Amino acid sequence: MAVLRVSANSNPSATAGAIANGIRHQGLARIDVIGPRAVNQAVKAIAIARSYVAAGGIDLYCTPSFASIFVQDQGEEKTAIRFEIRSRHGMCGSAEGSDAVGMANT
Amino acid sequence: MAVLRVSANSNPSATAGAIANGIRHQGLARIDVIGPRAVNQAVKAIAIARSYVAAGGIDLYCTPSFASIFVQDQGEEKTAIRFEIRSRHGMCGSAEGSDAVGMANT
């Protein structure tokens, strides 16, 4: 699985590319982030990644949760937000359940 | 649909309760947020809401996207992050399958 680390200074578009890549090749990606600004960058990256993969008929979703991760630099455990990002394809028995997606309803 | 506004000072647990309520009664909830700290509070609220509804066998997921919203106080349009939050239950149903959409990838 693609496990990405996103910081407050990460470029959302670049992260989005990595997410899209993880989704296309492995069907999922994970992002661990610490701190409000890093969470914000991760969310923007996921929103952008959704548009990247939408052209291929893929609809991304994410499930945020809390996780303890060990931060090497600081030598301690910290509470991170973990985003598991998946494609709605494959969630249902038939592959089509998720194909009814991709409309912009704005 | 429950549309929630979350600010940098919102209490994630209280917001989580509102999300869980929206999911239980309407099957979905929406959060519009502006700014990194508000995004962070919203994500924490979604993570907490997942644990609230998990006891009932519901698994929440969210789809973040960009949205333009009009901010009354400031009299102008701003770019917000919009979280559409849904239960994975019903995603495969015929009626729900197509309803479980909401991505604005423009």
PDB file of C-alpha atoms in Angstrom:
ATOM      1  CA  MET A   1       0.000   0.000   0.000  1.00  0.00           C
ATOM      2  CA  ALA A   2       1.160   3.520  -0.700  1.00  0.00           C
ATOM      3  CA  VAL A   3       1.727   5.238   2.651  1.00  0.00           C
ATOM      4  CA  LEU A   4       2.255   8.949   2.242  1.00  0.00           C
ATOM      5  CA  ARG A   5       3.496  11.484   4.716  1.00  0.00           C
ATOM      6  CA  VAL A   6       2.107  14.939   4.223  1.00  0.00           C
ATOM      7  CA  SER A   7       3.391  18.024   6.013  1.00  0.00           C
ATOM      8  CA  ALA A   8       2.158  21.583   6.304  1.00  0.00           C
ATOM      9  CA  ASN A   9       4.391  22.492   3.361  1.00  0.00           C
ATOM     10  CA  SER A  10       3.493  19.621   1.054  1.00  0.00           C
ATOM     11  CA  ASN A  11       2.274  20.497  -2.410  1.00  0.00           C
ATOM     12  CA  PRO A  12      -1.332  19.246  -2.684  1.00  0.00           C
ATOM     13  CA  SER A  13      -1.090  18.627  -6.436  1.00  0.00           C
ATOM     14  CA  ALA A  14       2.027  16.501  -6.056  1.00  0.00           C
ATOM     15  CA  THR A  15       0.437  14.562  -3.208  1.00  0.00           C
ATOM     16  CA  ALA A  16      -2.696  14.140  -5.321  1.00  0.00           C
ATOM     17  CA  GLY A  17      -0.585  12.555  -8.045  1.00  0.00           C
ATOM     18  CA  ALA A  18       0.850  10.084  -5.553  1.00  0.00           C
ATOM     19  CA  ILE A  19      -2.628   9.260  -4.247  1.00  0.00           C
ATOM     20  CA  ALA A  20      -3.960   8.717  -7.768  1.00  0.00           C
ATOM     21  CA  ASN A  21      -1.014   6.485  -8.514  1.00  0.00           C
ATOM     22  CA  GLY A  22      -1.601   4.400  -5.396  1.00  0.00           C
ATOM     23  CA  ILE A  23      -5.280   4.048  -6.232  1.00  0.00           C
ATOM     24  CA  ARG A  24      -4.684   3.036  -9.830  1.00  0.00           C
ATOM     25  CA  HIS A  25      -2.053   0.449  -8.994  1.00  0.00           C
ATOM     26  CA  GLN A  26      -3.053  -0.871  -5.602  1.00  0.00           C
ATOM     27  CA  GLY A  27      -6.617   0.282  -5.145  1.00  0.00           C
ATOM     28  CA  LEU A  28      -5.826   2.248  -2.017  1.00  0.00           C
ATOM     29  CA  ALA A  29      -3.498   4.753  -0.411  1.00  0.00           C
ATOM     30  CA  ARG A  30      -2.893   5.922   3.123  1.00  0.00           C
ATOM     31  CA  ILE A  31      -1.863   9.334   4.404  1.00  0.00           C
ATOM     32  CA  ASP A  32      -0.668   9.974   7.951  1.00  0.00           C
ATOM     33  CA  VAL A  33      -0.600  13.587   9.046  1.00  0.00           C
ATOM     34  CA  ILE A  34       0.120  15.513  12.219  1.00  0.00           C
ATOM     35  CA  GLY A  35      -1.141  19.031  12.798  1.00  0.00           C
ATOM     36  CA  PRO A  36      -3.951  21.177  11.397  1.00  0.00           C
ATOM     37  CA  ARG A  37      -2.085  22.568   8.410  1.00  0.00           C
ATOM     38  CA  ALA A  38      -0.896  19.131   7.330  1.00  0.00           C
ATOM     39  CA  VAL A  39      -4.470  17.815   7.662  1.00  0.00           C
ATOM     40  CA  ASN A  40      -5.606  20.678   5.447  1.00  0.00           C
ATOM     41  CA  GLN A  41      -2.970  19.905   2.808  1.00  0.00           C
ATOM     42  CA  ALA A  42      -3.953  16.231   2.853  1.00  0.00           C
ATOM     43  CA  VAL A  43      -7.649  17.019   2.400  1.00  0.00           C
ATOM     44  CA  LYS A  44      -6.901  19.357  -0.500  1.00  0.00           C
ATOM     45  CA  ALA A  45      -4.731  16.636  -2.057  1.00  0.00           C
ATOM     46  CA  ILE A  46      -7.562  14.100  -1.753  1.00  0.00           C
ATOM     47  CA  ALA A  47     -10.034  16.538  -3.339  1.00  0.00           C
ATOM     48  CA  ILE A  48      -7.616  17.111  -6.238  1.00  0.00           C
ATOM     49  CA  ALA A  49      -6.881  13.376  -6.576  1.00  0.00           C
ATOM     50  CA  ARG A  50     -10.617  12.777  -6.980  1.00  0.00           C
ATOM     51  CA  SER A  51     -10.605  14.892 -10.118  1.00  0.00           C
ATOM     52  CA  TYR A  52      -7.459  13.143 -11.397  1.00  0.00           C
ATOM     53  CA  VAL A  53      -9.012   9.686 -11.257  1.00  0.00           C
ATOM     54  CA  ALA A  54     -12.586  10.706 -12.111  1.00  0.00           C
ATOM     55  CA  ALA A  55     -11.638  10.768 -15.802  1.00  0.00           C
ATOM     56  CA  GLY A  56     -10.987   7.031 -15.515  1.00  0.00           C
ATOM     57  CA  GLY A  57     -14.391   6.432 -13.948  1.00  0.00           C
ATOM     58  CA  ILE A  58     -12.970   6.034 -10.478  1.00  0.00           C
ATOM     59  CA  ASP A  59     -14.618   7.690  -7.497  1.00  0.00           C
ATOM     60  CA  LEU A  60     -12.398   8.097  -4.465  1.00  0.00           C
ATOM     61  CA  TYR A  61     -13.546   8.229  -0.896  1.00  0.00           C
ATOM     62  CA  CYS A  62     -11.643   8.409   2.368  1.00  0.00           C
ATOM     63  CA  THR A  63     -12.072   7.290   5.937  1.00  0.00           C
ATOM     64  CA  PRO A  64     -10.291   9.407   8.540  1.00  0.00           C
ATOM     65  CA  SER A  65      -9.293   7.927  11.878  1.00  0.00           C
ATOM     66  CA  PHE A  66      -6.900   8.615  14.728  1.00  0.00           C
ATOM     67  CA  ALA A  67      -3.607   6.738  14.878  1.00  0.00           C
ATOM     68  CA  SER A  68      -0.532   6.768  17.068  1.00  0.00           C
ATOM     69  CA  ILE A  69       2.617   7.062  15.041  1.00  0.00           C
ATOM     70  CA  PHE A  70       6.217   7.209  16.128  1.00  0.00           C
ATOM     71  CA  VAL A  71       7.952  10.367  14.994  1.00  0.00           C
ATOM     72  CA  GLN A  72      11.631   9.625  14.476  1.00  0.00           C
ATOM     73  CA  ASP A  73      12.815  13.229  14.682  1.00  0.00           C
ATOM     74  CA  GLN A  74      11.222  13.831  18.028  1.00  0.00           C
ATOM     75  CA  GLY A  75      11.661  10.321  19.401  1.00  0.00           C
ATOM     76  CA  GLU A  76       8.085  10.093  20.603  1.00  0.00           C
ATOM     77  CA  GLU A  77       4.616   8.887  19.747  1.00  0.00           C
ATOM     78  CA  LYS A  78       2.138  11.407  18.443  1.00  0.00           C
ATOM     79  CA  THR A  79      -1.507  11.258  17.544  1.00  0.00           C
ATOM     80  CA  ALA A  80      -1.937  11.526  13.822  1.00  0.00           C
ATOM     81  CA  ILE A  81      -4.906  11.626  11.519  1.00  0.00           C
ATOM     82  CA  ARG A  82      -4.845   8.653   9.176  1.00  0.00           C
ATOM     83  CA  PHE A  83      -6.729   8.862   5.883  1.00  0.00           C
ATOM     84  CA  GLU A  84      -7.419   5.554   4.188  1.00  0.00           C
ATOM     85  CA  ILE A  85      -8.274   6.364   0.596  1.00  0.00           C
ATOM     86  CA  ARG A  86     -10.033   3.876  -1.620  1.00  0.00           C
ATOM     87  CA  SER A  87     -11.914   3.622  -4.842  1.00  0.00           C
ATOM     88  CA  ARG A  88     -15.615   2.978  -4.677  1.00  0.00           C
ATOM     89  CA  HIS A  89     -14.983   0.327  -7.307  1.00  0.00           C
ATOM     90  CA  GLY A  90     -14.794  -3.042  -5.676  1.00  0.00           C
ATOM     91  CA  MET A  91     -16.852  -2.048  -2.655  1.00  0.00           C
ATOM     92  CA  CYS A  92     -19.872  -3.850  -4.029  1.00  0.00           C
ATOM     93  CA  GLY A  93     -20.182  -7.334  -5.351  1.00  0.00           C
ATOM     94  CA  SER A  94     -20.661  -6.074  -8.863  1.00  0.00           C
ATOM     95  CA  ALA A  95     -18.208  -3.636 -10.250  1.00  0.00           C
ATOM     96  CA  GLU A  96     -20.981  -1.444 -11.535  1.00  0.00           C
ATOM     97  CA  GLY A  97     -22.311  -0.185  -8.231  1.00  0.00           C
ATOM     98  CA  SER A  98     -19.674   2.442  -8.184  1.00  0.00           C
ATOM     99  CA  ASP A  99     -19.839   3.350 -11.802  1.00  0.00           C
ATOM    100  CA  ALA A 100     -22.946   5.427 -11.247  1.00  0.00           C
ATOM    101  CA  VAL A 101     -20.631   8.152 -10.187  1.00  0.00           C
ATOM    102  CA  GLY A 102     -18.763  10.963 -11.776  1.00  0.00           C
ATOM    103  CA  MET A 103     -21.384  13.625 -12.096  1.00  0.00           C
ATOM    104  CA  ALA A 104     -20.804  17.159 -11.040  1.00  0.00           C
ATOM    105  CA  ASN A 105     -23.927  18.180  -9.219  1.00  0.00           C
ATOM    106  CA  THR A 106     -23.039  21.759  -8.556  1.00  0.00           C
TER     107      THR A 106
ATOM    108  CA  MET B   1     -29.717  16.760   4.293  1.00  0.00           C
ATOM    109  CA  ALA B   2     -27.860  17.925   7.358  1.00  0.00           C
ATOM    110  CA  VAL B   3     -25.552  20.750   6.295  1.00  0.00           C
ATOM    111  CA  LEU B   4     -23.133  21.670   9.035  1.00  0.00           C
ATOM    112  CA  ARG B   5     -20.869  24.659   9.332  1.00  0.00           C
ATOM    113  CA  VAL B   6     -17.699  23.991  11.233  1.00  0.00           C
ATOM    114  CA  SER B   7     -15.303  26.707  12.374  1.00  0.00           C
ATOM    115  CA  ALA B   8     -11.825  26.665  13.860  1.00  0.00           C
ATOM    116  CA  ASN B   9     -13.396  26.775  17.312  1.00  0.00           C
ATOM    117  CA  SER B  10     -16.035  24.091  16.826  1.00  0.00           C
ATOM    118  CA  ASN B  11     -16.079  21.232  19.279  1.00  0.00           C
ATOM    119  CA  PRO B  12     -15.309  18.043  17.316  1.00  0.00           C
ATOM    120  CA  SER B  13     -17.348  15.829  19.647  1.00  0.00           C
ATOM    121  CA  ALA B  14     -20.432  18.000  19.297  1.00  0.00           C
ATOM    122  CA  THR B  15     -20.016  18.111  15.528  1.00  0.00           C
ATOM    123  CA  ALA B  16     -19.541  14.339  15.523  1.00  0.00           C
ATOM    124  CA  GLY B  17     -22.886  13.976  17.277  1.00  0.00           C
ATOM    125  CA  ALA B  18     -24.556  16.088  14.598  1.00  0.00           C
ATOM    126  CA  ILE B  19     -22.906  14.038  11.835  1.00  0.00           C
ATOM    127  CA  ALA B  20     -24.006  10.768  13.437  1.00  0.00           C
ATOM    128  CA  ASN B  21     -27.521  12.122  13.732  1.00  0.00           C
ATOM    129  CA  GLY B  22     -27.595  13.127  10.075  1.00  0.00           C
ATOM    130  CA  ILE B  23     -26.320   9.718   9.013  1.00  0.00           C
ATOM    131  CA  ARG B  24     -28.794   7.808  11.144  1.00  0.00           C
ATOM    132  CA  HIS B  25     -31.802   9.822  10.011  1.00  0.00           C
ATOM    133  CA  GLN B  26     -30.988  10.837   6.469  1.00  0.00           C
ATOM    134  CA  GLY B  27     -28.111   8.616   5.468  1.00  0.00           C
ATOM    135  CA  LEU B  28     -25.800  11.511   4.803  1.00  0.00           C
ATOM    136  CA  ALA B  29     -24.427  14.783   6.111  1.00  0.00           C
ATOM    137  CA  ARG B  30     -22.484  17.640   4.612  1.00  0.00           C
ATOM    138  CA  ILE B  31     -19.894  19.895   6.171  1.00  0.00           C
ATOM    139  CA  ASP B  32     -18.638  23.110   4.560  1.00  0.00           C
ATOM    140  CA  VAL B  33     -15.470  24.561   6.021  1.00  0.00           C
ATOM    141  CA  ILE B  34     -13.155  27.446   5.270  1.00  0.00           C
ATOM    142  CA  GLY B  35      -9.580  27.550   6.514  1.00  0.00           C
ATOM    143  CA  PRO B  36      -7.034  24.995   7.713  1.00  0.00           C
ATOM    144  CA  ARG B  37      -8.085  24.899  11.357  1.00  0.00           C
ATOM    145  CA  ALA B  38     -11.736  24.450  10.468  1.00  0.00           C
ATOM    146  CA  VAL B  39     -10.802  21.645   8.063  1.00  0.00           C
ATOM    147  CA  ASN B  40      -8.873  20.012  10.897  1.00  0.00           C
ATOM    148  CA  GLN B  41     -11.832  20.264  13.274  1.00  0.00           C
ATOM    149  CA  ALA B  42     -14.140  18.787  10.624  1.00  0.00           C
ATOM    150  CA  VAL B  43     -11.812  15.836   9.991  1.00  0.00           C
ATOM    151  CA  LYS B  44     -11.525  15.128  13.718  1.00  0.00           C
ATOM    152  CA  ALA B  45     -15.320  15.290  13.979  1.00  0.00           C
ATOM    153  CA  ILE B  46     -15.707  12.782  11.132  1.00  0.00           C
ATOM    154  CA  ALA B  47     -13.182  10.423  12.753  1.00  0.00           C
ATOM    155  CA  ILE B  48     -15.101  10.640  16.047  1.00  0.00           C
ATOM    156  CA  ALA B  49     -18.471  10.206  14.303  1.00  0.00           C
ATOM    157  CA  ARG B  50     -17.170   6.983  12.765  1.00  0.00           C
ATOM    158  CA  SER B  51     -16.761   5.529  16.233  1.00  0.00           C
ATOM    159  CA  TYR B  52     -20.210   6.795  17.296  1.00  0.00           C
ATOM    160  CA  VAL B  53     -22.005   4.974  14.489  1.00  0.00           C
ATOM    161  CA  ALA B  54     -19.715   1.934  14.316  1.00  0.00           C
ATOM    162  CA  ALA B  55     -21.571   0.420  17.277  1.00  0.00           C
ATOM    163  CA  GLY B  56     -24.664   0.311  15.072  1.00  0.00           C
ATOM    164  CA  GLY B  57     -22.772  -1.466  12.308  1.00  0.00           C
ATOM    165  CA  ILE B  58     -22.477   1.660  10.182  1.00  0.00           C
ATOM    166  CA  ASP B  59     -19.228   2.531   8.476  1.00  0.00           C
ATOM    167  CA  LEU B  60     -18.867   6.162   7.487  1.00  0.00           C
ATOM    168  CA  TYR B  61     -16.798   7.498   4.652  1.00  0.00           C
ATOM    169  CA  CYS B  62     -16.378  10.970   3.249  1.00  0.00           C
ATOM    170  CA  THR B  63     -15.641  12.587  -0.082  1.00  0.00           C
ATOM    171  CA  PRO B  64     -13.927  15.977   0.093  1.00  0.00           C
ATOM    172  CA  SER B  65     -14.276  18.453  -2.749  1.00  0.00           C
ATOM    173  CA  PHE B  66     -13.890  22.157  -3.381  1.00  0.00           C
ATOM    174  CA  ALA B  67     -16.948  24.381  -3.348  1.00  0.00           C
ATOM    175  CA  SER B  68     -17.648  28.090  -3.646  1.00  0.00           C
ATOM    176  CA  ILE B  69     -19.813  29.332  -0.843  1.00  0.00           C
ATOM    177  CA  PHE B  70     -21.119  32.786  -0.106  1.00  0.00           C
ATOM    178  CA  VAL B  71     -20.038  34.078   3.286  1.00  0.00           C
ATOM    179  CA  GLN B  72     -22.691  36.428   4.637  1.00  0.00           C
ATOM    180  CA  ASP B  73     -20.461  38.208   7.136  1.00  0.00           C
ATOM    181  CA  GLN B  74     -17.893  39.138   4.557  1.00  0.00           C
ATOM    182  CA  GLY B  75     -20.266  39.592   1.655  1.00  0.00           C
ATOM    183  CA  GLU B  76     -18.135  37.543  -0.723  1.00  0.00           C
ATOM    184  CA  GLU B  77     -17.636  34.110  -2.222  1.00  0.00           C
ATOM    185  CA  LYS B  78     -14.932  31.938  -0.750  1.00  0.00           C
ATOM    186  CA  THR B  79     -13.537  28.561  -1.645  1.00  0.00           C
ATOM    187  CA  ALA B  80     -14.526  26.019   0.936  1.00  0.00           C
ATOM    188  CA  ILE B  81     -13.820  22.358   1.451  1.00  0.00           C
ATOM    189  CA  ARG B  82     -17.033  20.369   1.295  1.00  0.00           C
ATOM    190  CA  PHE B  83     -17.188  16.978   2.985  1.00  0.00           C
ATOM    191  CA  GLU B  84     -20.028  14.728   1.889  1.00  0.00           C
ATOM    192  CA  ILE B  85     -20.365  12.060   4.551  1.00  0.00           C
ATOM    193  CA  ARG B  86     -22.222   8.850   3.908  1.00  0.00           C
ATOM    194  CA  SER B  87     -22.707   5.391   5.240  1.00  0.00           C
ATOM    195  CA  ARG B  88     -21.234   2.545   3.275  1.00  0.00           C
ATOM    196  CA  HIS B  89     -24.553   0.825   3.826  1.00  0.00           C
ATOM    197  CA  GLY B  90     -26.784   1.393   0.877  1.00  0.00           C
ATOM    198  CA  MET B  91     -23.994   2.135  -1.547  1.00  0.00           C
ATOM    199  CA  CYS B  92     -24.751  -1.063  -3.416  1.00  0.00           C
ATOM    200  CA  GLY B  93     -28.510  -0.659  -3.435  1.00  0.00           C
ATOM    201  CA  SER B  94     -30.086   0.203  -6.743  1.00  0.00           C
ATOM    202  CA  ALA B  95     -31.705   3.413  -5.569  1.00  0.00           C
ATOM    203  CA  GLU B  96     -28.859   4.457  -3.348  1.00  0.00           C
ATOM    204  CA  GLY B  97     -26.146   3.504  -5.750  1.00  0.00           C
ATOM    205  CA  SER B  98     -26.776   6.430  -7.983  1.00  0.00           C
ATOM    206  CA  ASP B  99     -27.677   8.711  -5.153  1.00  0.00           C
ATOM    207  CA  ALA B 100     -24.412   8.100  -3.446  1.00  0.00           C
ATOM    208  CA  VAL B 101     -22.788  10.674  -5.615  1.00  0.00           C
ATOM    209  CA  GLY B 102     -21.842  14.224  -4.985  1.00  0.00           C
ATOM    210  CA  MET B 103     -18.471  14.847  -6.433  1.00  0.00           C
ATOM    211  CA  ALA B 104     -17.841  18.212  -7.907  1.00  0.00           C
ATOM    212  CA  ASN B 105     -14.721  17.707  -9.896  1.00  0.00           C
ATOM    213  CA  THR B 106     -14.852  20.849 -11.898  1.00  0.00           C
TER     214      THR B 106
END
